[in-house]
């Protein structure tokens, strides 16, 4: 007698195996997305250093901006520069938490911190400042330095 198909048990076992494998793949994919978002945050903040120096060379000051949530549009400071503003907005979008961002400028010093999408060890924020610091922090900035 020839057998022309699979039994119900065989099909259920195959479906269970496919389900387990897909859950493993989706878990890895979500972790990779978080790492990619963190890399985007770090890259955007690193780019800000270069453009901030160009702004300073042109204007002889970074301007002033009180410690607070980073602006989403220009102001009377280096945040008026469209490239710097675009980098901040891109980092905020990658973070998914624009209310957690912090910016501060006082004439000759500035700092920006953006929350990471996913914590990296003890670090929940990524920070860049006018002293060439580019590093992880446990909390948002509270002054014009990391």
PDB file of C-alpha atoms in Angstrom:
ATOM      1  CA  UNK A   1       0.000   0.000   0.000  1.00  0.00           C
ATOM      2  CA  UNK A   2       1.501   3.312  -1.079  1.00  0.00           C
ATOM      3  CA  UNK A   3       1.451   6.281   1.254  1.00  0.00           C
ATOM      4  CA  UNK A   4       0.638   9.570  -0.498  1.00  0.00           C
ATOM      5  CA  UNK A   5       1.012  12.323   2.078  1.00  0.00           C
ATOM      6  CA  UNK A   6       1.908  13.365   5.575  1.00  0.00           C
ATOM      7  CA  UNK A   7       0.096  12.515   8.748  1.00  0.00           C
ATOM      8  CA  UNK A   8      -1.390  15.225  10.909  1.00  0.00           C
ATOM      9  CA  UNK A   9       1.300  14.659  13.561  1.00  0.00           C
ATOM     10  CA  UNK A  10       4.093  15.113  11.024  1.00  0.00           C
ATOM     11  CA  UNK A  11       2.588  18.386   9.810  1.00  0.00           C
ATOM     12  CA  UNK A  12       2.191  19.679  13.379  1.00  0.00           C
ATOM     13  CA  UNK A  13       5.820  18.852  14.182  1.00  0.00           C
ATOM     14  CA  UNK A  14       7.032  20.712  11.083  1.00  0.00           C
ATOM     15  CA  UNK A  15       4.865  23.743  11.931  1.00  0.00           C
ATOM     16  CA  UNK A  16       6.210  23.768  15.504  1.00  0.00           C
ATOM     17  CA  UNK A  17       9.813  23.641  14.277  1.00  0.00           C
ATOM     18  CA  UNK A  18       9.199  26.493  11.816  1.00  0.00           C
ATOM     19  CA  UNK A  19       7.597  28.542  14.616  1.00  0.00           C
ATOM     20  CA  UNK A  20      10.563  28.036  16.934  1.00  0.00           C
ATOM     21  CA  UNK A  21      13.075  28.942  14.223  1.00  0.00           C
ATOM     22  CA  UNK A  22      11.156  32.078  13.235  1.00  0.00           C
ATOM     23  CA  UNK A  23      11.024  33.289  16.851  1.00  0.00           C
ATOM     24  CA  UNK A  24      14.814  32.936  17.120  1.00  0.00           C
ATOM     25  CA  UNK A  25      15.315  34.869  13.877  1.00  0.00           C
ATOM     26  CA  UNK A  26      12.904  37.654  14.909  1.00  0.00           C
ATOM     27  CA  UNK A  27      14.643  38.046  18.273  1.00  0.00           C
ATOM     28  CA  UNK A  28      18.019  38.420  16.554  1.00  0.00           C
ATOM     29  CA  UNK A  29      16.537  40.842  14.045  1.00  0.00           C
ATOM     30  CA  UNK A  30      15.137  43.117  16.772  1.00  0.00           C
ATOM     31  CA  UNK A  31      18.517  43.183  18.526  1.00  0.00           C
ATOM     32  CA  UNK A  32      20.213  44.086  15.246  1.00  0.00           C
ATOM     33  CA  UNK A  33      17.740  46.916  14.669  1.00  0.00           C
ATOM     34  CA  UNK A  34      18.508  48.377  18.095  1.00  0.00           C
ATOM     35  CA  UNK A  35      22.251  48.187  17.441  1.00  0.00           C
ATOM     36  CA  UNK A  36      21.776  49.870  14.065  1.00  0.00           C
ATOM     37  CA  UNK A  37      19.757  52.671  15.698  1.00  0.00           C
ATOM     38  CA  UNK A  38      22.516  53.168  18.300  1.00  0.00           C
ATOM     39  CA  UNK A  39      25.099  53.343  15.516  1.00  0.00           C
ATOM     40  CA  UNK A  40      23.013  55.981  13.729  1.00  0.00           C
ATOM     41  CA  UNK A  41      22.831  58.047  16.929  1.00  0.00           C
ATOM     42  CA  UNK A  42      26.599  57.840  17.433  1.00  0.00           C
ATOM     43  CA  UNK A  43      27.352  58.677  13.815  1.00  0.00           C
ATOM     44  CA  UNK A  44      25.047  61.700  13.750  1.00  0.00           C
ATOM     45  CA  UNK A  45      26.472  63.076  16.989  1.00  0.00           C
ATOM     46  CA  UNK A  46      30.008  62.549  15.698  1.00  0.00           C
ATOM     47  CA  UNK A  47      29.170  64.543  12.565  1.00  0.00           C
ATOM     48  CA  UNK A  48      27.873  67.423  14.672  1.00  0.00           C
ATOM     49  CA  UNK A  49      31.390  68.044  16.047  1.00  0.00           C
ATOM     50  CA  UNK A  50      32.732  68.904  12.605  1.00  0.00           C
ATOM     51  CA  UNK A  51      29.843  71.182  11.670  1.00  0.00           C
ATOM     52  CA  UNK A  52      29.888  72.901  15.061  1.00  0.00           C
ATOM     53  CA  UNK A  53      33.523  73.883  14.487  1.00  0.00           C
ATOM     54  CA  UNK A  54      32.665  75.216  11.041  1.00  0.00           C
ATOM     55  CA  UNK A  55      29.824  77.216  12.596  1.00  0.00           C
ATOM     56  CA  UNK A  56      32.204  78.570  15.251  1.00  0.00           C
ATOM     57  CA  UNK A  57      34.801  79.583  12.647  1.00  0.00           C
ATOM     58  CA  UNK A  58      32.170  81.581  10.785  1.00  0.00           C
ATOM     59  CA  UNK A  59      30.371  83.121  13.790  1.00  0.00           C
ATOM     60  CA  UNK A  60      33.139  83.273  16.485  1.00  0.00           C
ATOM     61  CA  UNK A  61      30.672  81.769  18.978  1.00  0.00           C
ATOM     62  CA  UNK A  62      28.422  78.738  19.259  1.00  0.00           C
ATOM     63  CA  UNK A  63      25.582  81.003  20.407  1.00  0.00           C
ATOM     64  CA  UNK A  64      23.463  80.355  23.483  1.00  0.00           C
ATOM     65  CA  UNK A  65      20.863  77.717  24.253  1.00  0.00           C
ATOM     66  CA  UNK A  66      19.792  76.903  27.820  1.00  0.00           C
ATOM     67  CA  UNK A  67      20.025  73.312  29.019  1.00  0.00           C
ATOM     68  CA  UNK A  68      16.909  71.542  27.836  1.00  0.00           C
ATOM     69  CA  UNK A  69      15.341  69.328  25.204  1.00  0.00           C
ATOM     70  CA  UNK A  70      17.181  69.715  21.903  1.00  0.00           C
ATOM     71  CA  UNK A  71      15.377  71.998  19.452  1.00  0.00           C
ATOM     72  CA  UNK A  72      13.642  70.636  16.374  1.00  0.00           C
ATOM     73  CA  UNK A  73      13.988  73.933  14.515  1.00  0.00           C
ATOM     74  CA  UNK A  74      16.569  76.712  14.325  1.00  0.00           C
ATOM     75  CA  UNK A  75      17.396  79.227  17.030  1.00  0.00           C
ATOM     76  CA  UNK A  76      20.033  81.922  17.610  1.00  0.00           C
ATOM     77  CA  UNK A  77      22.826  79.403  18.008  1.00  0.00           C
ATOM     78  CA  UNK A  78      24.621  76.647  16.135  1.00  0.00           C
ATOM     79  CA  UNK A  79      21.245  74.885  16.095  1.00  0.00           C
ATOM     80  CA  UNK A  80      20.279  77.369  13.387  1.00  0.00           C
ATOM     81  CA  UNK A  81      22.696  75.561  11.052  1.00  0.00           C
ATOM     82  CA  UNK A  82      20.544  73.204   8.936  1.00  0.00           C
ATOM     83  CA  UNK A  83      23.174  70.445   8.860  1.00  0.00           C
ATOM     84  CA  UNK A  84      23.534  70.386  12.652  1.00  0.00           C
ATOM     85  CA  UNK A  85      19.773  70.512  13.096  1.00  0.00           C
ATOM     86  CA  UNK A  86      19.298  67.653  10.617  1.00  0.00           C
ATOM     87  CA  UNK A  87      21.871  65.530  12.486  1.00  0.00           C
ATOM     88  CA  UNK A  88      20.109  66.172  15.821  1.00  0.00           C
ATOM     89  CA  UNK A  89      16.720  65.335  14.311  1.00  0.00           C
ATOM     90  CA  UNK A  90      18.103  62.149  12.720  1.00  0.00           C
ATOM     91  CA  UNK A  91      19.638  61.061  16.029  1.00  0.00           C
ATOM     92  CA  UNK A  92      16.349  61.775  17.815  1.00  0.00           C
ATOM     93  CA  UNK A  93      14.439  59.753  15.216  1.00  0.00           C
ATOM     94  CA  UNK A  94      16.838  56.825  15.601  1.00  0.00           C
ATOM     95  CA  UNK A  95      16.462  57.029  19.378  1.00  0.00           C
ATOM     96  CA  UNK A  96      12.693  57.124  19.290  1.00  0.00           C
ATOM     97  CA  UNK A  97      12.793  59.357  22.389  1.00  0.00           C
ATOM     98  CA  UNK A  98      13.220  62.982  21.338  1.00  0.00           C
ATOM     99  CA  UNK A  99      12.012  64.216  24.748  1.00  0.00           C
ATOM    100  CA  UNK A 100      15.026  62.533  26.357  1.00  0.00           C
ATOM    101  CA  UNK A 101      17.538  64.521  24.308  1.00  0.00           C
ATOM    102  CA  UNK A 102      19.462  67.309  26.034  1.00  0.00           C
ATOM    103  CA  UNK A 103      21.336  70.243  24.513  1.00  0.00           C
ATOM    104  CA  UNK A 104      23.198  73.166  26.056  1.00  0.00           C
ATOM    105  CA  UNK A 105      25.307  75.998  24.633  1.00  0.00           C
ATOM    106  CA  UNK A 106      27.088  78.847  26.391  1.00  0.00           C
ATOM    107  CA  UNK A 107      29.061  81.002  23.903  1.00  0.00           C
ATOM    108  CA  UNK A 108      32.246  78.900  23.716  1.00  0.00           C
ATOM    109  CA  UNK A 109      31.074  75.484  24.949  1.00  0.00           C
ATOM    110  CA  UNK A 110      28.298  73.091  24.013  1.00  0.00           C
ATOM    111  CA  UNK A 111      27.110  69.544  24.674  1.00  0.00           C
ATOM    112  CA  UNK A 112      24.423  67.265  23.285  1.00  0.00           C
ATOM    113  CA  UNK A 113      23.189  63.927  24.634  1.00  0.00           C
ATOM    114  CA  UNK A 114      20.648  61.628  23.010  1.00  0.00           C
ATOM    115  CA  UNK A 115      19.139  58.514  24.626  1.00  0.00           C
ATOM    116  CA  UNK A 116      20.294  55.267  23.052  1.00  0.00           C
ATOM    117  CA  UNK A 117      17.624  53.024  21.515  1.00  0.00           C
ATOM    118  CA  UNK A 118      18.902  50.166  23.658  1.00  0.00           C
ATOM    119  CA  UNK A 119      21.245  50.528  26.628  1.00  0.00           C
ATOM    120  CA  UNK A 120      24.848  49.440  26.094  1.00  0.00           C
ATOM    121  CA  UNK A 121      25.985  48.136  29.445  1.00  0.00           C
ATOM    122  CA  UNK A 122      25.645  51.004  31.920  1.00  0.00           C
ATOM    123  CA  UNK A 123      25.248  53.595  29.155  1.00  0.00           C
ATOM    124  CA  UNK A 124      21.747  54.890  28.376  1.00  0.00           C
ATOM    125  CA  UNK A 125      22.784  58.080  26.517  1.00  0.00           C
ATOM    126  CA  UNK A 126      25.403  59.046  23.937  1.00  0.00           C
ATOM    127  CA  UNK A 127      27.105  62.412  24.395  1.00  0.00           C
ATOM    128  CA  UNK A 128      29.219  64.775  22.303  1.00  0.00           C
ATOM    129  CA  UNK A 129      30.646  68.138  23.372  1.00  0.00           C
ATOM    130  CA  UNK A 130      32.909  70.990  22.294  1.00  0.00           C
ATOM    131  CA  UNK A 131      35.871  69.425  24.139  1.00  0.00           C
ATOM    132  CA  UNK A 132      35.938  66.584  21.566  1.00  0.00           C
ATOM    133  CA  UNK A 133      34.285  64.092  23.919  1.00  0.00           C
ATOM    134  CA  UNK A 134      32.170  61.446  22.239  1.00  0.00           C
ATOM    135  CA  UNK A 135      31.123  58.830  24.767  1.00  0.00           C
ATOM    136  CA  UNK A 136      28.398  56.910  26.524  1.00  0.00           C
ATOM    137  CA  UNK A 137      26.779  58.222  29.692  1.00  0.00           C
ATOM    138  CA  UNK A 138      24.440  56.760  32.256  1.00  0.00           C
ATOM    139  CA  UNK A 139      22.273  59.914  32.294  1.00  0.00           C
ATOM    140  CA  UNK A 140      21.594  62.964  30.139  1.00  0.00           C
ATOM    141  CA  UNK A 141      23.964  65.940  30.306  1.00  0.00           C
ATOM    142  CA  UNK A 142      23.549  68.564  33.020  1.00  0.00           C
ATOM    143  CA  UNK A 143      26.026  71.132  31.652  1.00  0.00           C
ATOM    144  CA  UNK A 144      28.034  71.987  28.526  1.00  0.00           C
ATOM    145  CA  UNK A 145      30.334  68.975  28.888  1.00  0.00           C
ATOM    146  CA  UNK A 146      29.973  65.231  28.780  1.00  0.00           C
TER     147      UNK A 146
END
